[in-house]
Amino acid sequence: MGDLVLVRHGETEWSRSGRHTGWTDLPLTPGGEDQATSLAPLLTGRPFSLVLTSPLARARRTAELAGVTGAVVDRDLHEWDYGAYEGITTADIRRDRPGWDLWTDGVPPGPEDRPGESPEQVGRRADRVLSRAVPALDDGDVLLVAHSHFLRVLTARRLGLPPALGRLFRIETGTLNRLSTEHGRPVVVEWNIRPQA
């Protein structure tokens, strides 16, 4: 059985400043492009039975710069819909809502086309992605290129945990993360990996 390889896209202006970036389609910063390019030695030439990427440009560009070919866009891989908190930092939110936590308190609705999501809703999307990715592990490794909070929820779900426990798995920009199995159970084997400088 193959491994599930998770790549978080490279840095954007909003990821650098801590602004919640769900549907806002920002480009990578020059530093984010460097992060993505630096992943190429870890990914280029590695056979994957399936490669899925978020529809957002920052993830697709990361895959491209990392030398990944054959990626299929999967809409379920888009980042958490932060509703009215799109573009706002946690510190700014906590000025009005002291102690606010995305994982337990959720987000208020935003515009009609961006109503916001709960951890459980993101978990359902993650489960759909896993329903496509896990069978492909029989044929080798599977690569998913996406976003921090979504990949954290997906990790929790792969490990059999509730979606909100994704809070335990911080993922840095431009990193590789790997889930494998031990005695038939999913486990974390590498986390926040960057190539050696």
mmCIF file with all atom_site columns, C-alpha atoms in Angstrom:
data_model
loop_
_atom_site.group_PDB
_atom_site.id
_atom_site.type_symbol
_atom_site.label_atom_id
_atom_site.label_alt_id
_atom_site.label_comp_id
_atom_site.label_asym_id
_atom_site.label_entity_id
_atom_site.label_seq_id
_atom_site.pdbx_PDB_ins_code
_atom_site.Cartn_x
_atom_site.Cartn_y
_atom_site.Cartn_z
_atom_site.occupancy
_atom_site.B_iso_or_equiv
_atom_site.pdbx_formal_charge
_atom_site.auth_seq_id
_atom_site.auth_comp_id
_atom_site.auth_asym_id
_atom_site.auth_atom_id
_atom_site.pdbx_PDB_model_num
ATOM 1   C CA . MET A 1 1   ? 0.000   0.000  0.000   1.00 0.00 ? 1   MET A CA 1
ATOM 2   C CA . GLY A 1 2   ? 1.251   3.458  -0.892  1.00 0.00 ? 2   GLY A CA 1
ATOM 3   C CA . ASP A 1 3   ? 1.545   6.586  1.205   1.00 0.00 ? 3   ASP A CA 1
ATOM 4   C CA . LEU A 1 4   ? -0.684  9.646  1.196   1.00 0.00 ? 4   LEU A CA 1
ATOM 5   C CA . VAL A 1 5   ? 1.569   12.643 0.491   1.00 0.00 ? 5   VAL A CA 1
ATOM 6   C CA . LEU A 1 6   ? 0.189   16.053 1.426   1.00 0.00 ? 6   LEU A CA 1
ATOM 7   C CA . VAL A 1 7   ? 1.696   19.306 0.166   1.00 0.00 ? 7   VAL A CA 1
ATOM 8   C CA . ARG A 1 8   ? 0.604   22.701 1.403   1.00 0.00 ? 8   ARG A CA 1
ATOM 9   C CA . HIS A 1 9   ? 0.947   25.440 -1.181  1.00 0.00 ? 9   HIS A CA 1
ATOM 10  C CA . GLY A 1 10  ? 3.734   28.002 -0.917  1.00 0.00 ? 10  GLY A CA 1
ATOM 11  C CA . GLU A 1 11  ? 3.459   31.308 0.904   1.00 0.00 ? 11  GLU A CA 1
ATOM 12  C CA . THR A 1 12  ? 1.009   34.025 -0.169  1.00 0.00 ? 12  THR A CA 1
ATOM 13  C CA . GLU A 1 13  ? 0.750   37.571 1.167   1.00 0.00 ? 13  GLU A CA 1
ATOM 14  C CA . TRP A 1 14  ? -2.199  36.538 3.342   1.00 0.00 ? 14  TRP A CA 1
ATOM 15  C CA . SER A 1 15  ? -0.626  33.349 4.678   1.00 0.00 ? 15  SER A CA 1
ATOM 16  C CA . ARG A 1 16  ? 2.425   35.399 5.638   1.00 0.00 ? 16  ARG A CA 1
ATOM 17  C CA . SER A 1 17  ? 0.266   37.910 7.554   1.00 0.00 ? 17  SER A CA 1
ATOM 18  C CA . GLY A 1 18  ? -2.044  35.290 9.095   1.00 0.00 ? 18  GLY A CA 1
ATOM 19  C CA . ARG A 1 19  ? -5.200  36.339 7.228   1.00 0.00 ? 19  ARG A CA 1
ATOM 20  C CA . HIS A 1 20  ? -7.771  33.593 6.706   1.00 0.00 ? 20  HIS A CA 1
ATOM 21  C CA . THR A 1 21  ? -7.592  32.740 3.008   1.00 0.00 ? 21  THR A CA 1
ATOM 22  C CA . GLY A 1 22  ? -10.369 30.481 1.844   1.00 0.00 ? 22  GLY A CA 1
ATOM 23  C CA . TRP A 1 23  ? -11.750 31.341 -1.574  1.00 0.00 ? 23  TRP A CA 1
ATOM 24  C CA . THR A 1 24  ? -9.672  34.455 -2.231  1.00 0.00 ? 24  THR A CA 1
ATOM 25  C CA . ASP A 1 25  ? -7.417  33.309 -5.064  1.00 0.00 ? 25  ASP A CA 1
ATOM 26  C CA . LEU A 1 26  ? -4.073  34.910 -4.242  1.00 0.00 ? 26  LEU A CA 1
ATOM 27  C CA . PRO A 1 27  ? -0.835  34.212 -6.097  1.00 0.00 ? 27  PRO A CA 1
ATOM 28  C CA . LEU A 1 28  ? 2.282   32.896 -4.426  1.00 0.00 ? 28  LEU A CA 1
ATOM 29  C CA . THR A 1 29  ? 4.794   35.465 -3.209  1.00 0.00 ? 29  THR A CA 1
ATOM 30  C CA . PRO A 1 30  ? 8.323   35.202 -4.655  1.00 0.00 ? 30  PRO A CA 1
ATOM 31  C CA . GLY A 1 31  ? 9.222   33.398 -1.424  1.00 0.00 ? 31  GLY A CA 1
ATOM 32  C CA . GLY A 1 32  ? 6.253   31.072 -1.936  1.00 0.00 ? 32  GLY A CA 1
ATOM 33  C CA . GLU A 1 33  ? 7.449   30.295 -5.451  1.00 0.00 ? 33  GLU A CA 1
ATOM 34  C CA . ASP A 1 34  ? 10.881  29.470 -4.018  1.00 0.00 ? 34  ASP A CA 1
ATOM 35  C CA . GLN A 1 35  ? 9.248   27.177 -1.440  1.00 0.00 ? 35  GLN A CA 1
ATOM 36  C CA . ALA A 1 36  ? 7.304   25.379 -4.172  1.00 0.00 ? 36  ALA A CA 1
ATOM 37  C CA . THR A 1 37  ? 10.353  25.021 -6.411  1.00 0.00 ? 37  THR A CA 1
ATOM 38  C CA . SER A 1 38  ? 12.387  23.659 -3.500  1.00 0.00 ? 38  SER A CA 1
ATOM 39  C CA . LEU A 1 39  ? 9.948   20.733 -3.201  1.00 0.00 ? 39  LEU A CA 1
ATOM 40  C CA . ALA A 1 40  ? 10.877  19.459 -6.676  1.00 0.00 ? 40  ALA A CA 1
ATOM 41  C CA . PRO A 1 41  ? 13.686  17.149 -5.441  1.00 0.00 ? 41  PRO A CA 1
ATOM 42  C CA . LEU A 1 42  ? 11.186  15.469 -3.117  1.00 0.00 ? 42  LEU A CA 1
ATOM 43  C CA . LEU A 1 43  ? 8.525   15.008 -5.813  1.00 0.00 ? 43  LEU A CA 1
ATOM 44  C CA . THR A 1 44  ? 9.985   15.022 -9.328  1.00 0.00 ? 44  THR A CA 1
ATOM 45  C CA . GLY A 1 45  ? 10.222  11.565 -10.806 1.00 0.00 ? 45  GLY A CA 1
ATOM 46  C CA . ARG A 1 46  ? 8.393   9.984  -7.893  1.00 0.00 ? 46  ARG A CA 1
ATOM 47  C CA . PRO A 1 47  ? 5.611   7.789  -9.294  1.00 0.00 ? 47  PRO A CA 1
ATOM 48  C CA . PHE A 1 48  ? 2.141   8.651  -8.023  1.00 0.00 ? 48  PHE A CA 1
ATOM 49  C CA . SER A 1 49  ? -0.927  6.568  -8.758  1.00 0.00 ? 49  SER A CA 1
ATOM 50  C CA . LEU A 1 50  ? -3.069  9.691  -8.345  1.00 0.00 ? 50  LEU A CA 1
ATOM 51  C CA . VAL A 1 51  ? -2.342  13.419 -8.065  1.00 0.00 ? 51  VAL A CA 1
ATOM 52  C CA . LEU A 1 52  ? -5.118  15.791 -6.991  1.00 0.00 ? 52  LEU A CA 1
ATOM 53  C CA . THR A 1 53  ? -4.883  19.541 -6.524  1.00 0.00 ? 53  THR A CA 1
ATOM 54  C CA . SER A 1 54  ? -7.135  22.262 -5.227  1.00 0.00 ? 54  SER A CA 1
ATOM 55  C CA . PRO A 1 55  ? -8.745  24.432 -7.920  1.00 0.00 ? 55  PRO A CA 1
ATOM 56  C CA . LEU A 1 56  ? -7.134  27.552 -6.413  1.00 0.00 ? 56  LEU A CA 1
ATOM 57  C CA . ALA A 1 57  ? -4.160  29.021 -8.264  1.00 0.00 ? 57  ALA A CA 1
ATOM 58  C CA . ARG A 1 58  ? -1.793  28.962 -5.290  1.00 0.00 ? 58  ARG A CA 1
ATOM 59  C CA . ALA A 1 59  ? -2.074  25.179 -5.041  1.00 0.00 ? 59  ALA A CA 1
ATOM 60  C CA . ARG A 1 60  ? -1.967  24.534 -8.783  1.00 0.00 ? 60  ARG A CA 1
ATOM 61  C CA . ARG A 1 61  ? 1.104   26.795 -9.138  1.00 0.00 ? 61  ARG A CA 1
ATOM 62  C CA . THR A 1 62  ? 2.824   25.011 -6.260  1.00 0.00 ? 62  THR A CA 1
ATOM 63  C CA . ALA A 1 63  ? 2.307   21.662 -7.995  1.00 0.00 ? 63  ALA A CA 1
ATOM 64  C CA . GLU A 1 64  ? 3.631   23.071 -11.261 1.00 0.00 ? 64  GLU A CA 1
ATOM 65  C CA . LEU A 1 65  ? 6.751   24.619 -9.698  1.00 0.00 ? 65  LEU A CA 1
ATOM 66  C CA . ALA A 1 66  ? 7.408   21.417 -7.740  1.00 0.00 ? 66  ALA A CA 1
ATOM 67  C CA . GLY A 1 67  ? 7.561   19.520 -11.029 1.00 0.00 ? 67  GLY A CA 1
ATOM 68  C CA . VAL A 1 68  ? 4.365   17.564 -10.493 1.00 0.00 ? 68  VAL A CA 1
ATOM 69  C CA . THR A 1 69  ? 2.665   16.370 -13.666 1.00 0.00 ? 69  THR A CA 1
ATOM 70  C CA . GLY A 1 70  ? -0.729  14.828 -14.301 1.00 0.00 ? 70  GLY A CA 1
ATOM 71  C CA . ALA A 1 71  ? -2.527  16.675 -11.515 1.00 0.00 ? 71  ALA A CA 1
ATOM 72  C CA . VAL A 1 72  ? -6.311  16.552 -11.590 1.00 0.00 ? 72  VAL A CA 1
ATOM 73  C CA . VAL A 1 73  ? -8.237  19.472 -10.085 1.00 0.00 ? 73  VAL A CA 1
ATOM 74  C CA . ASP A 1 74  ? -10.577 18.343 -7.321  1.00 0.00 ? 74  ASP A CA 1
ATOM 75  C CA . ARG A 1 75  ? -13.012 20.996 -6.078  1.00 0.00 ? 75  ARG A CA 1
ATOM 76  C CA . ASP A 1 76  ? -13.323 19.253 -2.720  1.00 0.00 ? 76  ASP A CA 1
ATOM 77  C CA . LEU A 1 77  ? -9.669  20.165 -2.005  1.00 0.00 ? 77  LEU A CA 1
ATOM 78  C CA . HIS A 1 78  ? -10.394 23.906 -1.748  1.00 0.00 ? 78  HIS A CA 1
ATOM 79  C CA . GLU A 1 79  ? -9.628  25.608 1.545   1.00 0.00 ? 79  GLU A CA 1
ATOM 80  C CA . TRP A 1 80  ? -12.115 26.017 4.413   1.00 0.00 ? 80  TRP A CA 1
ATOM 81  C CA . ASP A 1 81  ? -14.848 28.546 3.608   1.00 0.00 ? 81  ASP A CA 1
ATOM 82  C CA . TYR A 1 82  ? -14.257 31.169 6.310   1.00 0.00 ? 82  TYR A CA 1
ATOM 83  C CA . GLY A 1 83  ? -17.495 33.047 5.577   1.00 0.00 ? 83  GLY A CA 1
ATOM 84  C CA . ALA A 1 84  ? -17.437 36.553 7.066   1.00 0.00 ? 84  ALA A CA 1
ATOM 85  C CA . TYR A 1 85  ? -13.917 35.941 8.439   1.00 0.00 ? 85  TYR A CA 1
ATOM 86  C CA . GLU A 1 86  ? -12.323 35.725 4.994   1.00 0.00 ? 86  GLU A CA 1
ATOM 87  C CA . GLY A 1 87  ? -9.250  37.957 4.922   1.00 0.00 ? 87  GLY A CA 1
ATOM 88  C CA . ILE A 1 88  ? -9.294  38.622 8.681   1.00 0.00 ? 88  ILE A CA 1
ATOM 89  C CA . THR A 1 89  ? -6.624  37.533 11.173  1.00 0.00 ? 89  THR A CA 1
ATOM 90  C CA . THR A 1 90  ? -7.352  35.594 14.347  1.00 0.00 ? 90  THR A CA 1
ATOM 91  C CA . ALA A 1 91  ? -6.064  38.550 16.398  1.00 0.00 ? 91  ALA A CA 1
ATOM 92  C CA . ASP A 1 92  ? -8.575  40.892 14.726  1.00 0.00 ? 92  ASP A CA 1
ATOM 93  C CA . ILE A 1 93  ? -11.434 38.436 15.242  1.00 0.00 ? 93  ILE A CA 1
ATOM 94  C CA . ARG A 1 94  ? -10.543 38.075 18.923  1.00 0.00 ? 94  ARG A CA 1
ATOM 95  C CA . ARG A 1 95  ? -10.877 41.827 19.460  1.00 0.00 ? 95  ARG A CA 1
ATOM 96  C CA . ASP A 1 96  ? -14.627 41.327 19.046  1.00 0.00 ? 96  ASP A CA 1
ATOM 97  C CA . ARG A 1 97  ? -14.800 37.680 20.145  1.00 0.00 ? 97  ARG A CA 1
ATOM 98  C CA . PRO A 1 98  ? -12.191 37.059 22.863  1.00 0.00 ? 98  PRO A CA 1
ATOM 99  C CA . GLY A 1 99  ? -11.083 33.449 22.935  1.00 0.00 ? 99  GLY A CA 1
ATOM 100 C CA . TRP A 1 100 ? -12.532 32.692 19.500  1.00 0.00 ? 100 TRP A CA 1
ATOM 101 C CA . ASP A 1 101 ? -11.284 29.419 18.001  1.00 0.00 ? 101 ASP A CA 1
ATOM 102 C CA . LEU A 1 102 ? -11.982 28.296 14.434  1.00 0.00 ? 102 LEU A CA 1
ATOM 103 C CA . TRP A 1 103 ? -12.051 24.643 15.443  1.00 0.00 ? 103 TRP A CA 1
ATOM 104 C CA . THR A 1 104 ? -14.737 24.993 18.111  1.00 0.00 ? 104 THR A CA 1
ATOM 105 C CA . ASP A 1 105 ? -16.568 28.267 17.390  1.00 0.00 ? 105 ASP A CA 1
ATOM 106 C CA . GLY A 1 106 ? -16.820 28.191 13.605  1.00 0.00 ? 106 GLY A CA 1
ATOM 107 C CA . VAL A 1 107 ? -17.406 31.243 11.433  1.00 0.00 ? 107 VAL A CA 1
ATOM 108 C CA . PRO A 1 108 ? -20.352 33.559 10.765  1.00 0.00 ? 108 PRO A CA 1
ATOM 109 C CA . PRO A 1 109 ? -21.894 33.491 7.289   1.00 0.00 ? 109 PRO A CA 1
ATOM 110 C CA . GLY A 1 110 ? -20.344 35.658 4.611   1.00 0.00 ? 110 GLY A CA 1
ATOM 111 C CA . PRO A 1 111 ? -21.845 36.624 1.246   1.00 0.00 ? 111 PRO A CA 1
ATOM 112 C CA . GLU A 1 112 ? -24.509 34.354 -0.211  1.00 0.00 ? 112 GLU A CA 1
ATOM 113 C CA . ASP A 1 113 ? -21.966 32.373 -2.247  1.00 0.00 ? 113 ASP A CA 1
ATOM 114 C CA . ARG A 1 114 ? -19.617 32.020 0.756   1.00 0.00 ? 114 ARG A CA 1
ATOM 115 C CA . PRO A 1 115 ? -21.782 30.942 3.695   1.00 0.00 ? 115 PRO A CA 1
ATOM 116 C CA . GLY A 1 116 ? -18.891 29.596 5.785   1.00 0.00 ? 116 GLY A CA 1
ATOM 117 C CA . GLU A 1 117 ? -18.216 26.040 6.909   1.00 0.00 ? 117 GLU A CA 1
ATOM 118 C CA . SER A 1 118 ? -18.098 24.162 10.187  1.00 0.00 ? 118 SER A CA 1
ATOM 119 C CA . PRO A 1 119 ? -15.371 21.604 10.923  1.00 0.00 ? 119 PRO A CA 1
ATOM 120 C CA . GLU A 1 120 ? -17.931 18.881 10.219  1.00 0.00 ? 120 GLU A CA 1
ATOM 121 C CA . GLN A 1 121 ? -18.710 20.296 6.773   1.00 0.00 ? 121 GLN A CA 1
ATOM 122 C CA . VAL A 1 122 ? -15.007 20.466 5.918   1.00 0.00 ? 122 VAL A CA 1
ATOM 123 C CA . GLY A 1 123 ? -14.722 16.927 7.273   1.00 0.00 ? 123 GLY A CA 1
ATOM 124 C CA . ARG A 1 124 ? -17.374 15.719 4.839   1.00 0.00 ? 124 ARG A CA 1
ATOM 125 C CA . ARG A 1 125 ? -15.375 17.178 1.931   1.00 0.00 ? 125 ARG A CA 1
ATOM 126 C CA . ALA A 1 126 ? -12.219 15.546 3.301   1.00 0.00 ? 126 ALA A CA 1
ATOM 127 C CA . ASP A 1 127 ? -14.043 12.217 3.513   1.00 0.00 ? 127 ASP A CA 1
ATOM 128 C CA . ARG A 1 128 ? -15.050 12.552 -0.156  1.00 0.00 ? 128 ARG A CA 1
ATOM 129 C CA . VAL A 1 129 ? -11.422 13.197 -1.134  1.00 0.00 ? 129 VAL A CA 1
ATOM 130 C CA . LEU A 1 130 ? -10.307 10.204 0.915   1.00 0.00 ? 130 LEU A CA 1
ATOM 131 C CA . SER A 1 131 ? -12.948 8.029  -0.758  1.00 0.00 ? 131 SER A CA 1
ATOM 132 C CA . ARG A 1 132 ? -11.163 8.751  -4.057  1.00 0.00 ? 132 ARG A CA 1
ATOM 133 C CA . ALA A 1 133 ? -7.579  8.753  -2.760  1.00 0.00 ? 133 ALA A CA 1
ATOM 134 C CA . VAL A 1 134 ? -7.480  5.704  -0.485  1.00 0.00 ? 134 VAL A CA 1
ATOM 135 C CA . PRO A 1 135 ? -8.408  3.124  -3.174  1.00 0.00 ? 135 PRO A CA 1
ATOM 136 C CA . ALA A 1 136 ? -5.598  4.542  -5.360  1.00 0.00 ? 136 ALA A CA 1
ATOM 137 C CA . LEU A 1 137 ? -3.107  3.748  -2.575  1.00 0.00 ? 137 LEU A CA 1
ATOM 138 C CA . ASP A 1 138 ? -3.336  0.099  -3.677  1.00 0.00 ? 138 ASP A CA 1
ATOM 139 C CA . ASP A 1 139 ? -1.402  1.163  -6.795  1.00 0.00 ? 139 ASP A CA 1
ATOM 140 C CA . GLY A 1 140 ? 1.176   3.425  -5.107  1.00 0.00 ? 140 GLY A CA 1
ATOM 141 C CA . ASP A 1 141 ? 1.553   6.810  -3.457  1.00 0.00 ? 141 ASP A CA 1
ATOM 142 C CA . VAL A 1 142 ? -1.127  9.496  -3.801  1.00 0.00 ? 142 VAL A CA 1
ATOM 143 C CA . LEU A 1 143 ? -0.309  13.226 -3.790  1.00 0.00 ? 143 LEU A CA 1
ATOM 144 C CA . LEU A 1 144 ? -2.712  15.938 -2.637  1.00 0.00 ? 144 LEU A CA 1
ATOM 145 C CA . VAL A 1 145 ? -1.725  19.609 -3.096  1.00 0.00 ? 145 VAL A CA 1
ATOM 146 C CA . ALA A 1 146 ? -3.981  21.908 -1.118  1.00 0.00 ? 146 ALA A CA 1
ATOM 147 C CA . HIS A 1 147 ? -4.308  24.203 1.900   1.00 0.00 ? 147 HIS A CA 1
ATOM 148 C CA . SER A 1 148 ? -3.456  24.272 5.592   1.00 0.00 ? 148 SER A CA 1
ATOM 149 C CA . HIS A 1 149 ? -6.782  23.950 7.387   1.00 0.00 ? 149 HIS A CA 1
ATOM 150 C CA . PHE A 1 150 ? -8.263  21.587 4.827   1.00 0.00 ? 150 PHE A CA 1
ATOM 151 C CA . LEU A 1 151 ? -5.249  19.261 4.945   1.00 0.00 ? 151 LEU A CA 1
ATOM 152 C CA . ARG A 1 152 ? -5.320  19.334 8.731   1.00 0.00 ? 152 ARG A CA 1
ATOM 153 C CA . VAL A 1 153 ? -8.948  18.172 8.717   1.00 0.00 ? 153 VAL A CA 1
ATOM 154 C CA . LEU A 1 154 ? -8.154  15.545 6.089   1.00 0.00 ? 154 LEU A CA 1
ATOM 155 C CA . THR A 1 155 ? -5.302  14.252 8.268   1.00 0.00 ? 155 THR A CA 1
ATOM 156 C CA . ALA A 1 156 ? -7.623  13.952 11.249  1.00 0.00 ? 156 ALA A CA 1
ATOM 157 C CA . ARG A 1 157 ? -10.174 12.061 9.176   1.00 0.00 ? 157 ARG A CA 1
ATOM 158 C CA . ARG A 1 158 ? -7.546  9.707  7.705   1.00 0.00 ? 158 ARG A CA 1
ATOM 159 C CA . LEU A 1 159 ? -6.416  8.905  11.238  1.00 0.00 ? 159 LEU A CA 1
ATOM 160 C CA . GLY A 1 160 ? -10.010 8.190  12.309  1.00 0.00 ? 160 GLY A CA 1
ATOM 161 C CA . LEU A 1 161 ? -10.361 11.379 14.365  1.00 0.00 ? 161 LEU A CA 1
ATOM 162 C CA . PRO A 1 162 ? -13.152 13.985 14.410  1.00 0.00 ? 162 PRO A CA 1
ATOM 163 C CA . PRO A 1 163 ? -12.586 16.901 11.998  1.00 0.00 ? 163 PRO A CA 1
ATOM 164 C CA . ALA A 1 164 ? -11.988 19.428 14.800  1.00 0.00 ? 164 ALA A CA 1
ATOM 165 C CA . LEU A 1 165 ? -8.920  17.486 15.929  1.00 0.00 ? 165 LEU A CA 1
ATOM 166 C CA . GLY A 1 166 ? -7.220  18.775 12.799  1.00 0.00 ? 166 GLY A CA 1
ATOM 167 C CA . ARG A 1 167 ? -6.144  21.554 15.158  1.00 0.00 ? 167 ARG A CA 1
ATOM 168 C CA . LEU A 1 168 ? -3.403  19.181 16.359  1.00 0.00 ? 168 LEU A CA 1
ATOM 169 C CA . PHE A 1 169 ? -1.631  19.077 12.972  1.00 0.00 ? 169 PHE A CA 1
ATOM 170 C CA . ARG A 1 170 ? -0.134  22.462 12.092  1.00 0.00 ? 170 ARG A CA 1
ATOM 171 C CA . ILE A 1 171 ? 1.113   22.545 8.484   1.00 0.00 ? 171 ILE A CA 1
ATOM 172 C CA . GLU A 1 172 ? 3.617   25.169 7.293   1.00 0.00 ? 172 GLU A CA 1
ATOM 173 C CA . THR A 1 173 ? 3.580   26.683 3.800   1.00 0.00 ? 173 THR A CA 1
ATOM 174 C CA . GLY A 1 174 ? 5.578   24.875 1.143   1.00 0.00 ? 174 GLY A CA 1
ATOM 175 C CA . THR A 1 175 ? 5.992   21.629 3.064   1.00 0.00 ? 175 THR A CA 1
ATOM 176 C CA . LEU A 1 176 ? 5.591   17.934 2.409   1.00 0.00 ? 176 LEU A CA 1
ATOM 177 C CA . ASN A 1 177 ? 3.731   15.731 4.885   1.00 0.00 ? 177 ASN A CA 1
ATOM 178 C CA . ARG A 1 178 ? 3.283   11.972 4.678   1.00 0.00 ? 178 ARG A CA 1
ATOM 179 C CA . LEU A 1 179 ? 0.718   9.576  6.079   1.00 0.00 ? 179 LEU A CA 1
ATOM 180 C CA . SER A 1 180 ? 1.480   5.882  5.853   1.00 0.00 ? 180 SER A CA 1
ATOM 181 C CA . THR A 1 181 ? 0.274   2.770  7.667   1.00 0.00 ? 181 THR A CA 1
ATOM 182 C CA . GLU A 1 182 ? 1.593   0.627  10.478  1.00 0.00 ? 182 GLU A CA 1
ATOM 183 C CA . HIS A 1 183 ? -0.011  -2.759 11.162  1.00 0.00 ? 183 HIS A CA 1
ATOM 184 C CA . GLY A 1 184 ? -2.868  -1.757 8.877   1.00 0.00 ? 184 GLY A CA 1
ATOM 185 C CA . ARG A 1 185 ? -3.610  1.540  10.641  1.00 0.00 ? 185 ARG A CA 1
ATOM 186 C CA . PRO A 1 186 ? -2.961  5.044  9.243   1.00 0.00 ? 186 PRO A CA 1
ATOM 187 C CA . VAL A 1 187 ? -0.094  6.906  10.946  1.00 0.00 ? 187 VAL A CA 1
ATOM 188 C CA . VAL A 1 188 ? 1.877   10.131 10.514  1.00 0.00 ? 188 VAL A CA 1
ATOM 189 C CA . VAL A 1 189 ? 5.437   9.394  9.357   1.00 0.00 ? 189 VAL A CA 1
ATOM 190 C CA . GLU A 1 190 ? 6.724   12.801 8.161   1.00 0.00 ? 190 GLU A CA 1
ATOM 191 C CA . TRP A 1 191 ? 5.509   16.301 8.924   1.00 0.00 ? 191 TRP A CA 1
ATOM 192 C CA . ASN A 1 192 ? 6.470   19.793 7.678   1.00 0.00 ? 192 ASN A CA 1
ATOM 193 C CA . ILE A 1 193 ? 9.350   18.450 5.592   1.00 0.00 ? 193 ILE A CA 1
ATOM 194 C CA . ARG A 1 194 ? 11.398  20.851 3.499   1.00 0.00 ? 194 ARG A CA 1
ATOM 195 C CA . PRO A 1 195 ? 14.463  19.887 1.463   1.00 0.00 ? 195 PRO A CA 1
ATOM 196 C CA . GLN A 1 196 ? 17.794  20.298 3.221   1.00 0.00 ? 196 GLN A CA 1
ATOM 197 C CA . ALA A 1 197 ? 19.394  23.637 2.315   1.00 0.00 ? 197 ALA A CA 1
#
